[in-house]
Coordinates of C-alpha atoms and ligand atoms in Angstrom, one line a residue:
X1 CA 109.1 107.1 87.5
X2 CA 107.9 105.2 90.3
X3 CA 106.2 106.8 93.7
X4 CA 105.0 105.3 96.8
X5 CA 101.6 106.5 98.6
X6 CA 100.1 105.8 101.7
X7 CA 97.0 106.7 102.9
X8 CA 94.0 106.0 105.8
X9 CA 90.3 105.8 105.6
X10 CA 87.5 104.7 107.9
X11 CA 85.8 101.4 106.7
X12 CA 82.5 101.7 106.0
X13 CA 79.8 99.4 107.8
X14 CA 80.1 96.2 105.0
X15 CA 83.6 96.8 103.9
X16 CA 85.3 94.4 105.8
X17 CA 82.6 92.0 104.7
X18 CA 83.2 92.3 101.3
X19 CA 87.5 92.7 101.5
X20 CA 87.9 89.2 100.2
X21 CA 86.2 90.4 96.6
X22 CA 87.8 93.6 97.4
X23 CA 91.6 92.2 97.3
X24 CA 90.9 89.5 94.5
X25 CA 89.6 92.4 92.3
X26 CA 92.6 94.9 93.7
X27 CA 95.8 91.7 92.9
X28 CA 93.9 91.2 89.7
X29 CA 93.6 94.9 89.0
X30 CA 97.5 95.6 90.5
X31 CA 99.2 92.7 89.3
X32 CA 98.0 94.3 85.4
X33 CA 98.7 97.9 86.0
X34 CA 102.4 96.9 87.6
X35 CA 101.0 98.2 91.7
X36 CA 102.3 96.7 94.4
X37 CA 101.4 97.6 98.4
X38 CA 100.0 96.2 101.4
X39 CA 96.8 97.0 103.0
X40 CA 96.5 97.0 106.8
X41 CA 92.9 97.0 108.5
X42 CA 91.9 96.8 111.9
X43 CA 87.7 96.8 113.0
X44 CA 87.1 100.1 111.7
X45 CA 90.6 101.4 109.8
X46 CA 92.3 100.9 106.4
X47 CA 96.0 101.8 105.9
X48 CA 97.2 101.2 102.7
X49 CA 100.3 101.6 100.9
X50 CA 101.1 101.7 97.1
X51 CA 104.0 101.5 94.7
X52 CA 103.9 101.7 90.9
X53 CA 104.2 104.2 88.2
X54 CA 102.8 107.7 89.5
X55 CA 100.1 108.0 86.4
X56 CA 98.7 104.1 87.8
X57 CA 99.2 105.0 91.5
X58 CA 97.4 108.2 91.0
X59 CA 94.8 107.1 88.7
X60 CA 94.4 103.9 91.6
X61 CA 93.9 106.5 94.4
X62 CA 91.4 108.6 92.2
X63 CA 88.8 105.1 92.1
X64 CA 89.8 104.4 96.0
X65 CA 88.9 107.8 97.1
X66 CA 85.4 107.5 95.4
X67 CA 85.4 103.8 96.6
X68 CA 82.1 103.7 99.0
X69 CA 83.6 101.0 101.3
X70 CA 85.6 103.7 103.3
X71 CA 85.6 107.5 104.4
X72 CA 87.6 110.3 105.2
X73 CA 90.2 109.1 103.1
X74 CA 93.4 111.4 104.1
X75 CA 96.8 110.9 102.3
X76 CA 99.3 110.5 104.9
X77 CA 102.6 110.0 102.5
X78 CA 103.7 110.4 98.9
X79 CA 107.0 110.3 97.8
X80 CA 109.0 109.2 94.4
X81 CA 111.3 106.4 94.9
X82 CA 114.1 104.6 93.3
X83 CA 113.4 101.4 94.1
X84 CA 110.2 99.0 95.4
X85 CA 109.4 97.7 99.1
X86 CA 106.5 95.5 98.6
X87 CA 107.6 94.7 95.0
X88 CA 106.6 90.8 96.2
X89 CA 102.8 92.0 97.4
X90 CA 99.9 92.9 94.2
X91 CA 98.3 93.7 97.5
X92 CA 99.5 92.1 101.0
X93 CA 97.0 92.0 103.7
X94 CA 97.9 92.3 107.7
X95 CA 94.9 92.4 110.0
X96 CA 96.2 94.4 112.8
X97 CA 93.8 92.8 115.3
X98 CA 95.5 89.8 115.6
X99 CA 98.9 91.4 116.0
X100 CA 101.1 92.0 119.4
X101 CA 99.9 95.7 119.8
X102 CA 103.9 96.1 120.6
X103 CA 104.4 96.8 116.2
X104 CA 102.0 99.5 116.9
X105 CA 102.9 100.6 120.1
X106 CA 106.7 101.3 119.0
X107 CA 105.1 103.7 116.4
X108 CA 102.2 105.6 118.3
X109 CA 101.5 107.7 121.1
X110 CA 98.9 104.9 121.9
X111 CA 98.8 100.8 121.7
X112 CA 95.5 101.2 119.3
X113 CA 95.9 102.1 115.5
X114 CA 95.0 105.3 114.5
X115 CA 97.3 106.8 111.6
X116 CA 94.7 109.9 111.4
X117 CA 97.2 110.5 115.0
X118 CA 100.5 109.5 113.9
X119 CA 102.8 111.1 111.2
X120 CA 102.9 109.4 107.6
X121 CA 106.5 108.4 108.3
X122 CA 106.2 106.7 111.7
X123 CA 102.8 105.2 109.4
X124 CA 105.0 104.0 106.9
X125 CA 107.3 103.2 108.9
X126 CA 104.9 100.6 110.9
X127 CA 103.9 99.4 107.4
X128 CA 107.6 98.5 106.6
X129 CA 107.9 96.4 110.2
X130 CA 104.5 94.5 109.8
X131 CA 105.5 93.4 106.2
X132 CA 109.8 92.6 107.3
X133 CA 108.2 90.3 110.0
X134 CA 106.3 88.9 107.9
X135 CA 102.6 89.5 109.5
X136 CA 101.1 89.7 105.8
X137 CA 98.2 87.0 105.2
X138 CA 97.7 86.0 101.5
X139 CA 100.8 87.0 99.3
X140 CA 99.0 86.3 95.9
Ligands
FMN1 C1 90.5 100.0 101.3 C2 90.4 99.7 99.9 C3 91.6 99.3 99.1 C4 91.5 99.1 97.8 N1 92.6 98.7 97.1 C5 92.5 98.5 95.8 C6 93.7 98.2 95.0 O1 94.8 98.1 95.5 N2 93.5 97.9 93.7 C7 92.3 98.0 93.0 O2 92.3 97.8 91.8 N3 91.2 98.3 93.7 C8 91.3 98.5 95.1 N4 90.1 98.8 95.8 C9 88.9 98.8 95.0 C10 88.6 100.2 94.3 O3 88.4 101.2 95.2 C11 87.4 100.0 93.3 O4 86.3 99.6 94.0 C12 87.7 99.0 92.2 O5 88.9 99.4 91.6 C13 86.6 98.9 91.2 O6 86.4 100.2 90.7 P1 85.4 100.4 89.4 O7 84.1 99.9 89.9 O8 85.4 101.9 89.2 O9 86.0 99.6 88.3 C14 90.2 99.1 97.1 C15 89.1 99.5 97.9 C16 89.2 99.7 99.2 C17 87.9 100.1 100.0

């Protein structure tokens, strides 16, 4: 039974500081519990997705939402699902800063990123673009 969950959260202060040790720990961590995602992240946002087996993918969301790096953690999309989309990524990585604001723009109301706004399809949806066109740093 595999399901796919998205959700948003405001990074905390030293978060993006610390998301290189954050994403070695999380492909370590994935690549042994069979997760797969991408997370997005602009100056103050994460969005992340994540695909696995819905005990691992729950059980992962349970340790993110405690995780102090972030807040107001809000669950935009959860769904079960026959079949992977990141099934390449333990954890992709697209810094949404340094892309064309027109991926976000085709999604939003507005050109800056702010799921907390947007539905958790158009969300996912954006998340399916950035990763088809390839804008994912660091495939590990
Ligand atoms: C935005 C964000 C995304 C994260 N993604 C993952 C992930 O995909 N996999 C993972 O194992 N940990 C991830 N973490 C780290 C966990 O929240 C947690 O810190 C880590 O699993 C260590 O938990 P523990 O101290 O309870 O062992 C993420 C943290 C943040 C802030």
């Amino acid at each position: 039974m595999l399901v796919r969950l998205l959700y948003v959260s405001r990074a905390a202060d030293a978060a993006l500081k610390d998301l290189d040790n954050i994403l070695q720990h999380a492909r370590t961590y994935n690549a042994e519990h069979g997760i797969t995602g991408a997370l997005c992240y602009s100056s103050n946002i994460f969005m992340q997705v994540l695909e696995g087996s819905r005990t691992e993918v729950n059980r992962l969301y349970a340790t993110i939402l405690r995780d102090p790096h972030h807040t107001d953690v809000e669950l935009l999309h959860y769904e079960e699902i026959s079949e992977r989309s990141y099934g390449s990524w333990t954890m992709g990585r697209v810094d949404i800063s340094r892309l064309n604001t027109s991926t976000v723009l085709k999604y939003s109301e507005h050109a800056d990123f702010n799921p907390y706004a947007n539905s958790g399809k158009m969300s996912l949806a954006m998340m399916q673009e950035l990763v088809a066109t390839a804008n994912i740093i660091g495939r590990a």
